[in-house]
Amino acid sequence: MSTTQVIFLITAGVTLVAAVMTVSVRKMMHAALWLVLALMGVAVLFALLQTSFFAVVQVLVYIGAIAILIIFSVMLTRRIVQEQQRPMTRFWWLAALLALIVFVGLVVTLSGWQGFYPAQQAVNSHPEDIAALGLALVDPVGYVIPFEVASLLLMAALVGAVFIAIDRKGGRR
Amino acid sequence: MSFWADPYRFLLEWLRSLLMGLGLPADWAQVVLFIVGAFALGTSALLLVIFLIWLERKIVGRIQDRLGPNRVGPWGIFQTIADIGKIFTKEFITPNGVDWFLYNLAPVLSVGAVLMLWAVIPLTMTLYGVNLNVAVLYIIAVGELGEMAVILAGWGSNNKYAVLAAFRAVAQLISYEVPLIVTLLVPVMFAGSMGLNDVVQAQSIWFVFLMPVVALIFFIVSIAEIGRAPFDLVEAESELVSGFNIEYSGLKFGFFYVADFLHAFTIALLFATLFLGGWRGPGVVQYPLLGFLYLMVKTSIVYFVVILLRASLPRFRIDQMMNLNWKLLTPLAMIMLILTALLDKLLPASMPAIRVAGMLAMNFIVLLALNQILKLVESRNPRPVVASVVRPVARPPQIQSVQNETGTSS
């Protein structure tokens, strides 16, 4: 077994355990931190694929920004943090059964499709050509419209946040 | 290849052949080498802190007209080692009601986040942890891990002062990340790569001469990002009873302390790498080890300025700090990014003298304009006087009479 496989197995195991813990621990804060660990595991998987750009972006966007946001929301809603109820309802077994049935159904359906058995593909020798990614994002025949629409959406969110936060009575803040 | 030309490569090849000789497969030998390298880099960085703490105490002492540590060893140089011995023997105190795991994770994470920065910094042309081609993004991502450490310490301590300080810290760190990212973009733009070794290699002219204003913004913002004076609201001792690390003691407090000092040196290292040409200097091609010396000299100068600022400036208020960031540094960084990009396209790259002169002129004009704008703003909204009126001080009568006599005689 090569080192890559060993590291992959360890990382995959940690990621899966962390994902399960995210939805099953009682304290919200701990759930958020388990989520951070799971996302970190995904970042390591990206790094193993030698796409360090995606690994770093994964850390930057998910762990940095979103994790801090989650932790903020958890910390500011104190009552939820202290809630010591069971995180599951009485019908958890029903949900698990449904999920299992859907999973088995999907696997059975998809097994008829040939893309389900991936042949080993040659990895692109320059997997992280960041310049190509950047050019594609601003290329008129590439992804310039989705890119601009996304930026417009973010701008709208920014303006909305300012509008909500601003003091319209003209008083001193 | 001789040993003295490039000892790092020499040792690496020697160790690899040793491991291969022991019958280890090539990829496992590589993993072992990575682990050994990480340990060596991390340990030497942490050992450096011992010296840094002594140095900073000594310099700050001189600035404040004291002697600083002077008892243990010559010039008190072993004072920190004595302190380490003391801190190791202290009891591990875990207060009641803390979140045990988070409380203990936070100090480790805070040191780890700093040490992770060292992985991408090229110490010489050939000596670096990893030549990551997205090193600049990595630096920002790792910086956010440091923020996580502060949050965890504040929340895990189960103390309201600690949580308050953590909130402040996060507000500060997230806000100052915006100009930090924008200023980091400019060297990346000039080098055409996000890898730090490529950035250094692109600096045939040091970037500080091409973009002094950007370098200045980066310097200010990085000091704010590590939460050092005058931006040390994170651990405002006088207001928050030492801030997010109030519940920590002994070795766990020592972790935060070490992280703080190491972080200050690391940003000086980053500044030297990004703007002062890193390991560049005469003769580095034949003897890469010389580059380490050059880098350390540049870093020491920057680090000295960081200490000097810490010793001489009072702490900002939180609203002043936010104003400085959002109303001055962020817009200025954005304007500089756009102007630098435009001017770089206009000036011919083949004539470095004209390029440097044009860039310097542009930076100078921007600074002048900024000065005028700030003056205008200040004259429109004069700063309210917060001090009270000067009241006469009660003095004993005989001193008053002596003063009157001297006043009349002179």
Coordinates of C-alpha atoms in Angstrom, one line a residue, chain B:
Chain B
M1 CA 28.2 19.6 -4.6
S2 CA 30.1 20.6 -1.6
F3 CA 28.7 20.9 1.9
W4 CA 29.2 24.6 2.4
A5 CA 27.6 25.7 -0.9
D6 CA 24.2 24.3 0.0
P7 CA 24.2 22.3 3.3
Y8 CA 20.4 21.8 3.2
R9 CA 20.4 19.9 -0.1
F10 CA 23.5 18.0 1.0
L11 CA 21.9 16.9 4.3
L12 CA 18.6 16.0 2.5
E13 CA 20.4 13.8 0.0
W14 CA 22.5 12.2 2.7
L15 CA 19.4 11.4 4.8
R16 CA 17.5 10.1 1.9
S17 CA 20.3 7.8 0.9
L18 CA 20.6 6.6 4.5
L19 CA 16.9 5.8 4.7
M20 CA 16.9 4.1 1.3
G21 CA 19.9 2.1 2.5
L22 CA 17.8 0.9 5.4
G23 CA 15.4 -0.6 2.9
L24 CA 12.7 2.0 3.0
P25 CA 10.7 2.4 -0.2
A26 CA 11.2 5.8 -1.9
D27 CA 7.8 7.3 -1.1
W28 CA 8.0 6.3 2.6
A29 CA 11.5 7.8 2.7
Q30 CA 9.9 11.0 1.3
V31 CA 7.3 11.0 4.1
V32 CA 9.9 10.5 6.8
L33 CA 11.9 13.4 5.3
F34 CA 8.8 15.6 5.3
I35 CA 8.2 14.7 9.0
V36 CA 11.8 15.4 9.9
G37 CA 11.8 18.7 8.0
A38 CA 8.6 19.8 9.7
F39 CA 10.0 19.0 13.1
A40 CA 13.3 20.8 12.4
L41 CA 11.6 23.9 11.0
G42 CA 9.1 24.1 13.9
T43 CA 11.6 23.4 16.6
S44 CA 14.1 26.0 15.3
A45 CA 11.3 28.6 15.0
L46 CA 10.2 27.9 18.6
L47 CA 13.8 28.0 19.8
L48 CA 14.1 31.3 18.1
V49 CA 11.3 32.6 20.3
I50 CA 13.5 32.2 23.4
F51 CA 15.9 34.7 21.9
L52 CA 13.2 37.0 20.6
I53 CA 11.5 37.3 24.0
W54 CA 14.8 38.3 25.6
L55 CA 15.6 40.8 22.7
E56 CA 12.2 42.4 22.9
R57 CA 12.3 42.8 26.7
K58 CA 15.8 44.3 26.4
I59 CA 14.9 46.8 23.7
V60 CA 11.6 47.8 25.3
G61 CA 13.5 48.2 28.6
R62 CA 16.0 50.5 26.9
I63 CA 13.2 52.6 25.3
Q64 CA 11.5 53.0 28.7
D65 CA 14.8 53.9 30.3
R66 CA 15.2 50.7 32.2
L67 CA 17.9 48.0 32.0
G68 CA 15.7 45.1 31.1
P69 CA 16.6 41.6 32.1
N70 CA 20.2 41.6 33.3
R71 CA 20.7 39.0 36.0
V72 CA 20.9 35.6 34.4
G73 CA 23.9 35.2 32.2
P74 CA 25.7 37.9 30.2
W75 CA 23.3 40.8 29.5
G76 CA 20.5 38.6 31.0
I77 CA 20.4 36.5 27.9
F78 CA 19.5 33.3 29.8
Q79 CA 16.5 35.0 31.6
T80 CA 14.0 33.5 29.2
I81 CA 15.5 30.0 29.7
A82 CA 15.0 30.5 33.5
D83 CA 11.4 31.6 32.8
I84 CA 10.8 28.5 30.7
G85 CA 12.1 26.3 33.5
K86 CA 9.7 28.1 35.9
I87 CA 6.7 27.8 33.5
F88 CA 7.3 24.1 33.0
T89 CA 7.1 23.4 36.7
K90 CA 3.8 25.3 37.1
E91 CA 0.6 23.4 37.8
F92 CA -1.9 22.8 35.1
I93 CA -5.0 24.6 36.3
T94 CA -8.3 23.9 34.6
P95 CA -11.0 26.2 36.0
N96 CA -14.5 24.9 36.8
G97 CA -17.0 25.0 34.0
V98 CA -14.7 25.3 31.1
D99 CA -15.2 23.4 27.9
W100 CA -12.3 21.0 28.5
F101 CA -11.4 20.1 24.9
L102 CA -11.7 23.6 23.5
Y103 CA -10.0 25.1 26.4
N104 CA -7.0 22.9 25.8
L105 CA -7.1 23.0 22.0
A106 CA -6.9 26.8 21.7
P107 CA -3.3 27.3 22.9
V108 CA -2.0 24.5 20.6
L109 CA -4.0 25.9 17.7
S110 CA -2.7 29.4 18.2
V111 CA 1.0 28.3 18.1
G112 CA 0.2 25.9 15.3
A113 CA -1.3 28.6 13.1
V114 CA 1.9 30.6 13.4
L115 CA 4.2 27.7 12.7
M116 CA 2.2 26.8 9.6
L117 CA 3.1 30.1 8.1
W118 CA 6.8 29.1 8.2
A119 CA 6.1 26.2 5.9
V120 CA 5.8 28.4 2.8
I121 CA 8.4 31.1 3.5
P122 CA 11.5 30.6 1.4
L123 CA 14.5 30.9 3.8
T124 CA 17.1 30.6 1.0
M125 CA 16.8 29.9 -2.6
T126 CA 16.6 26.2 -2.0
L127 CA 15.5 26.0 1.6
Y128 CA 11.8 26.1 2.1
G129 CA 9.2 23.9 3.6
V130 CA 7.1 23.6 0.4
N131 CA 7.1 25.8 -2.7
L132 CA 3.3 26.1 -2.7
N133 CA 2.1 27.9 -5.8
V134 CA -0.8 29.4 -3.8
A135 CA 1.3 30.4 -0.8
V136 CA -0.3 33.9 -0.5
L137 CA -3.8 32.4 -0.2
Y138 CA -2.4 29.8 2.2
I139 CA -1.1 32.6 4.4
I140 CA -4.6 34.2 4.6
A141 CA -6.2 30.8 5.2
V142 CA -3.8 29.9 8.1
G143 CA -4.4 33.4 9.6
E144 CA -8.0 32.4 10.0
L145 CA -7.0 29.4 12.0
G146 CA -5.4 31.8 14.4
E147 CA -8.7 33.6 14.7
M148 CA -10.3 30.3 15.5
A149 CA -7.9 29.8 18.3
V150 CA -8.9 33.2 19.8
I151 CA -12.6 32.3 19.5
L152 CA -12.1 28.9 21.1
A153 CA -10.0 30.3 23.9
G154 CA -12.6 33.0 24.6
W155 CA -15.6 30.7 24.4
G156 CA -14.0 27.7 26.0
S157 CA -12.9 29.6 29.1
N158 CA -16.5 30.1 30.2
N159 CA -15.7 33.7 31.3
K160 CA -17.5 36.7 30.1
Y161 CA -14.5 38.9 29.9
A162 CA -12.8 36.3 27.7
V163 CA -15.8 36.1 25.4
L164 CA -16.0 39.9 25.2
A165 CA -12.3 40.0 24.2
A166 CA -12.9 37.2 21.7
F167 CA -15.7 39.1 20.1
R168 CA -13.5 42.2 19.8
A169 CA -10.6 40.1 18.5
V170 CA -12.7 38.6 15.8
A171 CA -14.2 41.9 14.8
Q172 CA -10.6 43.3 14.5
L173 CA -9.1 40.3 12.7
I174 CA -11.9 39.9 10.2
S175 CA -11.9 43.7 9.4
Y176 CA -8.2 44.0 8.9
E177 CA -8.2 40.9 6.7
V178 CA -9.8 43.0 3.9
P179 CA -7.0 45.4 3.3
L180 CA -4.5 42.6 4.0
I181 CA -5.8 40.6 1.1
V182 CA -5.9 43.6 -1.2
T183 CA -2.4 44.6 -0.4
L184 CA -1.2 41.0 -0.8
L185 CA -2.6 41.1 -4.3
V186 CA -0.2 43.8 -5.5
P187 CA 3.0 41.8 -5.1
V188 CA 1.2 38.8 -6.6
M189 CA 0.3 40.9 -9.6
F190 CA 3.9 42.1 -10.1
A191 CA 5.4 38.6 -9.7
G192 CA 2.7 36.9 -11.8
S193 CA 2.6 34.1 -9.2
M194 CA 1.2 33.4 -5.8
G195 CA 4.2 31.3 -4.8
L196 CA 6.5 33.1 -2.3
N197 CA 9.7 31.9 -3.9
D198 CA 8.5 33.2 -7.3
V199 CA 7.6 36.6 -5.6
V200 CA 11.2 36.7 -4.3
Q201 CA 12.7 35.8 -7.6
A202 CA 10.7 38.5 -9.4
Q203 CA 12.2 41.2 -7.1
S204 CA 15.1 42.3 -9.2
I205 CA 13.9 45.7 -8.0
W206 CA 12.7 45.4 -4.4
F207 CA 8.9 45.7 -4.4
V208 CA 9.1 48.3 -1.6
F209 CA 10.5 50.8 -4.2
L210 CA 7.7 50.0 -6.6
M211 CA 4.9 50.3 -4.1
P212 CA 5.9 52.0 -0.9
V213 CA 2.4 52.9 0.0
V214 CA 1.2 49.3 -0.4
A215 CA 4.1 48.1 1.7
L216 CA 3.2 50.6 4.4
I217 CA -0.4 49.5 4.4
F218 CA 0.6 45.9 4.6
F219 CA 2.9 46.7 7.5
I220 CA 0.2 48.5 9.5
V221 CA -2.4 45.9 8.7
S222 CA -0.2 42.9 9.6
I223 CA 0.6 44.5 13.0
A224 CA -3.2 44.8 13.5
E225 CA -3.7 41.2 12.3
I226 CA -1.3 39.8 15.0
G227 CA -3.0 42.0 17.7
R228 CA 0.1 43.8 18.8
A229 CA 0.4 47.3 20.2
P230 CA -1.0 49.7 19.2
F231 CA -3.7 47.3 18.0
D232 CA -3.6 45.1 21.1
L233 CA -7.3 45.4 22.0
V234 CA -7.5 41.6 21.9
E235 CA -5.6 41.5 25.2
A236 CA -6.2 45.0 26.4
E237 CA -4.8 44.4 29.9
S238 CA -6.2 47.5 31.4
E239 CA -9.8 47.0 30.2
L240 CA -10.4 43.3 29.7
V241 CA -8.1 42.0 32.5
S242 CA -5.8 40.5 29.9
G243 CA -8.5 39.5 27.4
F244 CA -9.3 36.2 25.8
N245 CA -6.5 34.3 27.7
I246 CA -7.5 35.4 31.2
E247 CA -8.3 31.9 32.4
Y248 CA -5.0 30.4 31.2
S249 CA -2.0 30.0 33.4
G250 CA 1.3 28.2 33.3
L251 CA 2.3 26.5 30.2
K252 CA -1.0 27.1 28.5
F253 CA -0.6 30.8 28.9
G254 CA 3.0 30.3 27.7
F255 CA 1.7 29.0 24.4
F256 CA -0.2 32.2 23.7
Y257 CA 2.8 34.2 24.8
V258 CA 5.1 32.3 22.4
A259 CA 2.5 32.5 19.6
D260 CA 2.4 36.3 20.1
F261 CA 6.2 36.8 19.9
L262 CA 6.7 34.3 17.1
H263 CA 3.9 35.9 15.1
A264 CA 5.5 39.3 15.4
F265 CA 8.7 37.9 14.0
T266 CA 6.9 36.0 11.3
I267 CA 5.2 39.1 9.9
A268 CA 8.5 40.8 9.8
L269 CA 9.8 37.8 7.9
L270 CA 6.8 38.0 5.5
F271 CA 7.3 41.7 5.0
A272 CA 11.0 41.1 4.1
T273 CA 10.0 38.3 1.8
L274 CA 7.2 40.2 0.0
F275 CA 8.7 43.7 -0.2
L276 CA 12.4 43.6 0.7
G277 CA 13.6 41.0 -1.7
G278 CA 13.6 38.0 0.7
W279 CA 16.9 36.1 0.3
R280 CA 18.1 38.2 -2.6
G281 CA 21.6 39.7 -2.3
P282 CA 25.0 39.5 -3.9
G283 CA 26.4 36.1 -4.2
V284 CA 23.4 34.0 -3.4
V285 CA 23.5 32.0 -6.6
Q286 CA 26.9 30.4 -5.7
Y287 CA 26.2 30.2 -1.9
P288 CA 22.4 29.9 -1.3
L289 CA 23.2 29.9 2.5
L290 CA 24.1 33.6 2.2
G291 CA 20.5 34.3 1.3
F292 CA 19.5 33.2 4.8
L293 CA 21.8 35.8 6.3
Y294 CA 20.4 38.5 4.0
L295 CA 16.8 37.5 4.9
M296 CA 17.6 37.6 8.6
V297 CA 19.2 41.0 8.4
K298 CA 16.2 42.4 6.5
T299 CA 13.8 40.7 8.9
S300 CA 15.6 42.0 12.0
I301 CA 15.3 45.6 10.7
V302 CA 11.6 45.2 10.2
Y303 CA 11.2 43.4 13.5
F304 CA 13.0 46.3 15.3
V305 CA 10.5 48.7 13.8
V306 CA 7.6 46.5 15.1
I307 CA 9.1 46.6 18.6
L308 CA 9.7 50.3 18.3
L309 CA 6.1 50.9 17.4
R310 CA 4.9 48.7 20.3
A311 CA 7.0 50.6 22.8
S312 CA 6.1 54.1 21.6
L313 CA 2.5 54.2 20.6
P314 CA -0.6 54.2 22.9
R315 CA -3.4 51.7 22.3
F316 CA -6.2 52.6 19.9
R317 CA -9.8 52.8 21.0
I318 CA -12.0 50.3 19.2
D319 CA -13.9 52.8 17.2
Q320 CA -10.7 54.6 16.2
M321 CA -9.3 51.2 15.1
M322 CA -12.4 50.4 13.0
N323 CA -12.4 53.9 11.5
L324 CA -8.7 53.6 10.5
N325 CA -9.5 50.3 8.8
W326 CA -12.7 50.9 7.0
K327 CA -12.4 54.6 6.2
L328 CA -8.7 54.9 5.5
L329 CA -6.8 51.7 4.9
T330 CA -9.4 49.7 2.9
P331 CA -10.2 52.4 0.4
L332 CA -6.6 53.4 0.1
A333 CA -5.5 49.8 -0.5
M334 CA -8.2 49.4 -3.2
I335 CA -7.2 52.7 -4.9
M336 CA -3.5 51.7 -4.8
L337 CA -4.4 48.3 -6.3
I338 CA -6.2 49.9 -9.3
L339 CA -3.6 52.7 -9.8
T340 CA -0.6 50.3 -9.6
A341 CA -2.2 47.9 -12.1
L342 CA -2.9 50.7 -14.5
L343 CA 0.5 52.4 -14.2
D344 CA 2.3 49.1 -14.5
K345 CA 0.6 48.5 -17.9
L346 CA 1.5 52.1 -19.0
L347 CA 5.2 52.1 -18.0
P348 CA 7.6 50.1 -20.1
A349 CA 8.9 47.1 -18.3
S350 CA 12.2 47.1 -20.2
M351 CA 13.3 50.4 -18.6
P352 CA 13.5 49.7 -14.8
A353 CA 14.7 53.2 -13.9
I354 CA 11.7 54.9 -15.6
R355 CA 9.4 52.3 -14.0
V356 CA 10.7 52.9 -10.5
A357 CA 10.6 56.7 -11.0
G358 CA 7.0 56.5 -12.3
M359 CA 5.8 54.3 -9.5
L360 CA 7.5 56.4 -6.8
A361 CA 6.0 59.5 -8.3
M362 CA 2.5 58.0 -8.3
N363 CA 2.9 56.9 -4.7
F364 CA 4.1 60.3 -3.7
I365 CA 1.1 62.0 -5.4
V366 CA -1.3 59.6 -3.7
L367 CA 0.3 60.3 -0.3
L368 CA 0.0 64.1 -0.9
A369 CA -3.6 63.8 -2.0
L370 CA -4.4 61.7 1.0
N371 CA -2.8 64.3 3.3
Q372 CA -4.9 67.0 1.7
I373 CA -8.1 64.9 2.1
L374 CA -7.4 64.1 5.7
K375 CA -6.7 67.8 6.5
L376 CA -10.0 68.7 4.8
V377 CA -11.9 66.1 6.7
E378 CA -10.3 67.2 10.0
S379 CA -11.2 70.8 9.4
R380 CA -14.8 69.9 8.6
N381 CA -15.2 67.8 11.7
P382 CA -12.9 69.1 14.3
R383 CA -11.9 66.6 17.0
P384 CA -13.9 67.2 20.2
V385 CA -11.8 68.0 23.2
V386 CA -12.3 65.3 25.7
A387 CA -9.9 66.5 28.4
S388 CA -11.2 68.7 31.2
V389 CA -10.2 72.3 31.8
V390 CA -6.8 72.8 33.5
R391 CA -7.5 73.4 37.2
P392 CA -5.1 75.0 39.6
V393 CA -3.2 72.4 41.6
A394 CA -3.2 72.7 45.4
R395 CA 0.3 73.1 46.7
P396 CA 1.8 73.5 50.2
P397 CA 2.2 77.2 51.0
Q398 CA 6.0 77.2 51.4
I399 CA 6.6 75.8 47.9
Q400 CA 4.1 78.4 46.5
S401 CA 6.0 81.2 48.2
V402 CA 9.4 79.9 46.9
Q403 CA 7.9 79.7 43.5
N404 CA 6.7 83.3 43.8
E405 CA 10.1 84.5 44.9
T406 CA 11.9 82.8 42.0
G407 CA 9.2 84.1 39.7
T408 CA 9.8 87.7 40.8
S409 CA 13.6 87.4 40.9
S410 CA 14.0 86.0 37.4

